[in-house]
């Protein structure tokens, strides 16, 4: 995408918005990644465990806490806690769209004990397909939290369809480091206070899934997405916003009323009219 940006608007090069939109029986996934220069640095005990051929279950028993990133890129996404549920949803496809039937308890980055069990026989390799990521920093695999889909930049059985970068509007003086801290703070607040389900309702106003989380991160952190939302490339955002707009405020719970305001904000700040010369 070659979008000309007016002087003063800044593209945040080390923050990536990743999108695999739902496509037929492929449920897709949205998440946000943060690139660090030192993400390939490895803890010595991690390297030794790799050389010994330890599987993840054996390595975890050692009780080590990572002090380096060990290749796992910092990233954030929202998942149902059950991978079996996720697979069953893929099989069901759109059968229960527009109902509240497709729901599960949610978790950040696929970090749940049921999912971790399915990764037990993995080698210590950040490029492998994973079912579980980590939602906390200084975990046993990396010093940073990471979405279980972060491996897709190496292996893409389902290609990443769209990658864009967020922008700061002119006169926004925040540094990239400050924005990254705000993203982490919002993720922590969401996890601690929302106690959310994971749900899919055909891009309906009352769902909460990986799309919802991404949009809320961008809106809360005042990050524009002119390369995707501004170009009207994101059908999930368009349909989700329309569903919220179609609801009368008097009928909405405070949570959904706030989300309606946030999606309108994200739409306005991402409008290409703010960016094109």
Short mmCIF file of C-alpha atoms in Angstrom, two decimals:
data_model
loop_
_atom_site.label_atom_id
_atom_site.label_comp_id
_atom_site.label_asym_id
_atom_site.label_seq_id
_atom_site.Cartn_x
_atom_site.Cartn_y
_atom_site.Cartn_z
CA UNK A 1 0.00 0.00 0.00
CA UNK A 2 1.47 3.35 -1.05
CA UNK A 3 -0.54 5.98 0.81
CA UNK A 4 0.84 9.51 0.88
CA UNK A 5 0.75 10.94 4.37
CA UNK A 6 0.61 14.62 5.27
CA UNK A 7 3.53 16.16 7.09
CA UNK A 8 3.30 15.52 10.81
CA UNK A 9 1.48 12.19 10.76
CA UNK A 10 3.81 9.41 11.85
CA UNK A 11 3.78 5.76 10.90
CA UNK A 12 4.77 3.51 13.81
CA UNK A 13 7.15 1.14 12.07
CA UNK A 14 7.67 -1.28 14.96
CA UNK A 15 3.96 -1.93 15.58
CA UNK A 16 2.24 -4.29 13.13
CA UNK A 17 -1.50 -4.86 12.74
CA UNK A 18 -1.97 -8.42 11.47
CA UNK A 19 -5.18 -9.61 9.82
CA UNK A 20 -6.41 -12.95 8.56
CA UNK A 21 -10.09 -12.23 7.86
CA UNK A 22 -12.71 -14.96 8.19
CA UNK A 23 -13.01 -16.75 4.87
CA UNK A 24 -15.58 -19.54 4.58
CA UNK A 25 -14.70 -22.24 7.09
CA UNK A 26 -11.42 -20.51 7.97
CA UNK A 27 -12.21 -18.53 11.12
CA UNK A 28 -9.23 -16.20 10.65
CA UNK A 29 -7.46 -14.20 13.35
CA UNK A 30 -6.51 -10.58 14.14
CA UNK A 31 -3.66 -9.59 16.42
CA UNK A 32 -1.08 -6.86 17.04
CA UNK A 33 2.70 -7.37 17.05
CA UNK A 34 5.51 -5.28 18.49
CA UNK A 35 8.96 -5.63 16.94
CA UNK A 36 12.01 -5.48 19.21
CA UNK A 37 15.62 -5.29 18.06
CA UNK A 38 16.69 -7.84 20.66
CA UNK A 39 13.96 -10.41 20.02
CA UNK A 40 16.45 -12.96 18.68
CA UNK A 41 18.60 -12.86 21.81
CA UNK A 42 18.47 -16.14 23.72
CA UNK A 43 18.84 -17.11 27.37
CA UNK A 44 21.79 -19.45 27.83
CA UNK A 45 19.65 -22.04 29.64
CA UNK A 46 17.16 -21.89 26.76
CA UNK A 47 19.90 -22.56 24.19
CA UNK A 48 21.22 -25.46 26.27
CA UNK A 49 17.72 -26.96 26.51
CA UNK A 50 17.38 -26.69 22.74
CA UNK A 51 20.71 -28.44 22.25
CA UNK A 52 19.59 -31.21 24.59
CA UNK A 53 16.43 -31.64 22.53
CA UNK A 54 14.12 -30.97 25.48
CA UNK A 55 10.40 -30.88 24.75
CA UNK A 56 8.36 -28.03 26.15
CA UNK A 57 6.86 -30.15 28.96
CA UNK A 58 10.33 -31.17 30.19
CA UNK A 59 11.70 -27.67 29.91
CA UNK A 60 8.81 -26.17 31.89
CA UNK A 61 9.52 -28.59 34.75
CA UNK A 62 12.89 -26.85 35.19
CA UNK A 63 11.02 -23.81 36.53
CA UNK A 64 13.09 -21.25 34.63
CA UNK A 65 11.88 -17.70 33.94
CA UNK A 66 13.04 -16.11 30.71
CA UNK A 67 15.11 -12.94 30.81
CA UNK A 68 15.36 -12.64 27.02
CA UNK A 69 12.80 -12.74 24.22
CA UNK A 70 14.07 -16.04 22.75
CA UNK A 71 12.53 -15.30 19.33
CA UNK A 72 8.90 -15.11 20.48
CA UNK A 73 7.61 -11.76 19.19
CA UNK A 74 5.58 -9.67 21.61
CA UNK A 75 1.98 -9.77 20.43
CA UNK A 76 -1.62 -9.71 21.65
CA UNK A 77 -4.75 -11.51 20.47
CA UNK A 78 -7.99 -12.89 21.94
CA UNK A 79 -9.01 -16.56 21.81
CA UNK A 80 -11.58 -19.02 23.14
CA UNK A 81 -9.97 -21.06 25.89
CA UNK A 82 -10.74 -24.35 24.14
CA UNK A 83 -8.89 -25.22 20.97
CA UNK A 84 -11.40 -28.03 20.38
CA UNK A 85 -14.15 -25.41 20.50
CA UNK A 86 -12.20 -23.35 17.96
CA UNK A 87 -11.87 -26.33 15.64
CA UNK A 88 -15.54 -27.23 16.01
CA UNK A 89 -16.44 -23.65 15.16
CA UNK A 90 -14.34 -23.97 12.00
CA UNK A 91 -16.38 -27.03 11.04
CA UNK A 92 -19.71 -25.37 11.83
CA UNK A 93 -18.80 -22.31 9.81
CA UNK A 94 -21.53 -19.69 9.69
CA UNK A 95 -24.43 -21.93 10.76
CA UNK A 96 -25.07 -20.06 14.00
CA UNK A 97 -24.35 -16.54 12.80
CA UNK A 98 -26.63 -13.90 14.42
CA UNK A 99 -27.13 -16.00 17.54
CA UNK A 100 -25.36 -15.99 20.88
CA UNK A 101 -24.59 -19.70 20.49
CA UNK A 102 -20.96 -19.28 19.45
CA UNK A 103 -19.28 -18.33 22.69
CA UNK A 104 -16.63 -19.54 25.09
CA UNK A 105 -14.55 -18.16 27.92
CA UNK A 106 -11.85 -15.96 26.43
CA UNK A 107 -8.11 -15.76 27.04
CA UNK A 108 -5.24 -13.60 25.87
CA UNK A 109 -2.87 -15.12 23.35
CA UNK A 110 -4.41 -18.60 23.65
CA UNK A 111 -2.81 -18.87 27.09
CA UNK A 112 -4.90 -21.50 28.85
CA UNK A 113 -3.98 -24.82 30.47
CA UNK A 114 -6.04 -26.84 27.96
CA UNK A 115 -4.17 -25.25 25.09
CA UNK A 116 -0.78 -25.52 26.81
CA UNK A 117 -1.26 -29.27 27.16
CA UNK A 118 -1.45 -29.57 23.37
CA UNK A 119 1.95 -27.89 23.01
CA UNK A 120 3.73 -30.15 25.52
CA UNK A 121 5.58 -32.19 22.90
CA UNK A 122 6.79 -29.19 20.92
CA UNK A 123 10.48 -28.45 20.61
CA UNK A 124 11.70 -25.10 21.96
CA UNK A 125 11.32 -23.32 18.64
CA UNK A 126 9.42 -20.05 18.12
CA UNK A 127 8.80 -20.84 14.44
CA UNK A 128 6.58 -23.87 15.11
CA UNK A 129 2.78 -23.90 14.89
CA UNK A 130 1.47 -23.35 18.41
CA UNK A 131 -1.90 -23.68 20.15
CA UNK A 132 -0.95 -21.65 23.24
CA UNK A 133 0.95 -18.42 23.61
CA UNK A 134 1.73 -16.61 26.87
CA UNK A 135 -0.26 -13.74 28.38
CA UNK A 136 2.28 -12.70 31.02
CA UNK A 137 5.79 -11.31 30.69
CA UNK A 138 8.79 -13.18 32.10
CA UNK A 139 7.15 -16.51 31.39
CA UNK A 140 9.11 -19.73 30.92
CA UNK A 141 9.56 -19.22 27.15
CA UNK A 142 10.08 -15.46 26.75
CA UNK A 143 10.48 -12.29 28.76
CA UNK A 144 7.52 -10.87 26.79
CA UNK A 145 3.92 -11.97 26.28
CA UNK A 146 3.19 -13.41 22.81
CA UNK A 147 0.19 -14.48 20.75
CA UNK A 148 0.27 -18.14 19.74
CA UNK A 149 -0.16 -17.00 16.11
CA UNK A 150 3.12 -15.05 16.07
CA UNK A 151 4.79 -18.00 14.30
CA UNK A 152 2.87 -17.15 11.12
CA UNK A 153 5.62 -14.86 9.89
CA UNK A 154 7.71 -18.03 9.46
CA UNK A 155 5.10 -20.67 8.55
CA UNK A 156 1.89 -19.68 6.83
CA UNK A 157 -0.58 -22.50 6.27
CA UNK A 158 -3.10 -19.65 6.51
CA UNK A 159 -1.36 -16.60 5.00
CA UNK A 160 -1.45 -13.25 6.76
CA UNK A 161 -3.71 -11.42 4.34
CA UNK A 162 -3.13 -7.84 5.49
CA UNK A 163 -0.38 -6.18 7.49
CA UNK A 164 -0.59 -2.49 8.24
CA UNK A 165 0.98 -0.05 10.68
CA UNK A 166 -0.82 2.34 12.99
CA UNK A 167 -0.26 6.09 12.65
CA UNK A 168 -0.17 8.99 15.05
CA UNK A 169 -2.07 12.04 13.84
CA UNK A 170 -0.27 15.38 13.41
CA UNK A 171 0.47 17.12 16.71
CA UNK A 172 0.46 13.80 18.59
CA UNK A 173 3.86 13.98 20.29
CA UNK A 174 3.91 10.51 21.87
CA UNK A 175 6.95 8.37 21.21
CA UNK A 176 6.65 4.82 19.90
CA UNK A 177 7.80 3.55 23.28
CA UNK A 178 5.01 5.47 25.01
CA UNK A 179 2.44 3.98 22.62
CA UNK A 180 3.73 0.46 23.27
CA UNK A 181 3.39 1.04 27.02
CA UNK A 182 -0.19 2.22 26.46
CA UNK A 183 -0.98 -0.93 24.47
CA UNK A 184 0.36 -3.09 27.29
CA UNK A 185 -1.57 -1.10 29.88
CA UNK A 186 -4.83 -1.46 27.95
CA UNK A 187 -4.33 -5.20 27.50
CA UNK A 188 -3.70 -5.55 31.23
CA UNK A 189 -6.83 -3.53 32.09
CA UNK A 190 -8.94 -5.53 29.66
CA UNK A 191 -7.73 -8.78 31.16
CA UNK A 192 -8.19 -7.69 34.78
CA UNK A 193 -11.51 -5.84 34.59
CA UNK A 194 -13.53 -7.05 31.62
CA UNK A 195 -13.64 -10.78 32.44
CA UNK A 196 -14.77 -11.20 28.86
CA UNK A 197 -16.08 -14.13 26.95
CA UNK A 198 -14.89 -14.94 23.48
CA UNK A 199 -17.89 -14.77 21.16
CA UNK A 200 -18.81 -14.55 17.51
CA UNK A 201 -22.09 -13.06 16.37
CA UNK A 202 -21.60 -12.36 12.66
CA UNK A 203 -19.75 -9.08 13.40
CA UNK A 204 -22.63 -8.17 15.70
CA UNK A 205 -22.42 -5.34 18.25
CA UNK A 206 -22.45 -7.72 21.25
CA UNK A 207 -19.58 -10.01 20.27
CA UNK A 208 -16.08 -10.03 21.73
CA UNK A 209 -13.32 -11.71 19.74
CA UNK A 210 -9.93 -11.03 18.20
CA UNK A 211 -11.40 -8.41 15.85
CA UNK A 212 -13.04 -6.61 18.77
CA UNK A 213 -9.86 -6.59 20.83
CA UNK A 214 -7.77 -5.16 17.98
CA UNK A 215 -10.28 -2.38 17.31
CA UNK A 216 -10.48 -1.54 21.02
CA UNK A 217 -6.68 -1.37 21.35
CA UNK A 218 -6.43 1.02 18.40
CA UNK A 219 -9.31 3.19 19.59
CA UNK A 220 -8.24 3.35 23.26
CA UNK A 221 -4.66 4.20 22.27
CA UNK A 222 -5.81 6.75 19.67
CA UNK A 223 -4.02 4.92 16.84
CA UNK A 224 -5.21 5.50 13.29
CA UNK A 225 -5.25 2.74 10.66
CA UNK A 226 -5.50 4.63 7.35
CA UNK A 227 -3.92 1.79 5.35
CA UNK A 228 -6.79 -0.57 6.14
CA UNK A 229 -9.77 0.99 7.91
CA UNK A 230 -9.16 4.25 6.05
CA UNK A 231 -9.17 2.38 2.72
CA UNK A 232 -12.29 0.43 3.76
CA UNK A 233 -10.45 -2.89 3.42
CA UNK A 234 -11.66 -4.33 6.72
CA UNK A 235 -15.12 -5.84 6.27
CA UNK A 236 -15.15 -7.00 9.90
CA UNK A 237 -14.71 -3.42 11.10
CA UNK A 238 -17.30 -2.06 8.68
CA UNK A 239 -19.94 -4.62 9.68
CA UNK A 240 -19.14 -4.40 13.40
CA UNK A 241 -19.39 -0.60 13.40
CA UNK A 242 -22.65 -0.71 11.43
CA UNK A 243 -24.14 -3.17 13.92
CA UNK A 244 -23.22 -0.83 16.78
CA UNK A 245 -24.56 2.22 14.91
CA UNK A 246 -27.85 0.43 14.22
CA UNK A 247 -28.48 0.03 17.97
CA UNK A 248 -30.25 2.83 19.81
CA UNK A 249 -28.12 4.14 22.67
CA UNK A 250 -31.03 3.76 25.08
CA UNK A 251 -31.05 0.01 24.40
CA UNK A 252 -27.32 -0.49 24.90
CA UNK A 253 -25.50 -1.51 28.06
CA UNK A 254 -22.85 1.00 29.08
CA UNK A 255 -20.09 -1.31 27.78
CA UNK A 256 -21.52 -1.44 24.27
CA UNK A 257 -22.36 2.26 24.31
CA UNK A 258 -18.70 2.97 25.04
CA UNK A 259 -17.61 0.60 22.28
CA UNK A 260 -19.91 2.42 19.85
CA UNK A 261 -18.20 5.71 20.71
CA UNK A 262 -14.77 4.14 20.39
CA UNK A 263 -15.49 2.65 16.96
CA UNK A 264 -16.74 6.00 15.72
CA UNK A 265 -13.54 7.58 16.99
CA UNK A 266 -11.39 4.94 15.28
CA UNK A 267 -13.31 5.44 12.03
CA UNK A 268 -12.82 9.23 12.16
CA UNK A 269 -9.12 9.24 12.99
CA UNK A 270 -8.42 6.60 10.31
CA UNK A 271 -10.26 8.53 7.59
CA UNK A 272 -7.90 9.15 4.67
CA UNK A 273 -9.07 12.76 4.64
CA UNK A 274 -6.79 13.19 7.67
CA UNK A 275 -3.79 11.86 5.77
CA UNK A 276 -3.77 12.40 2.01
CA UNK A 277 -1.95 15.39 0.59
#
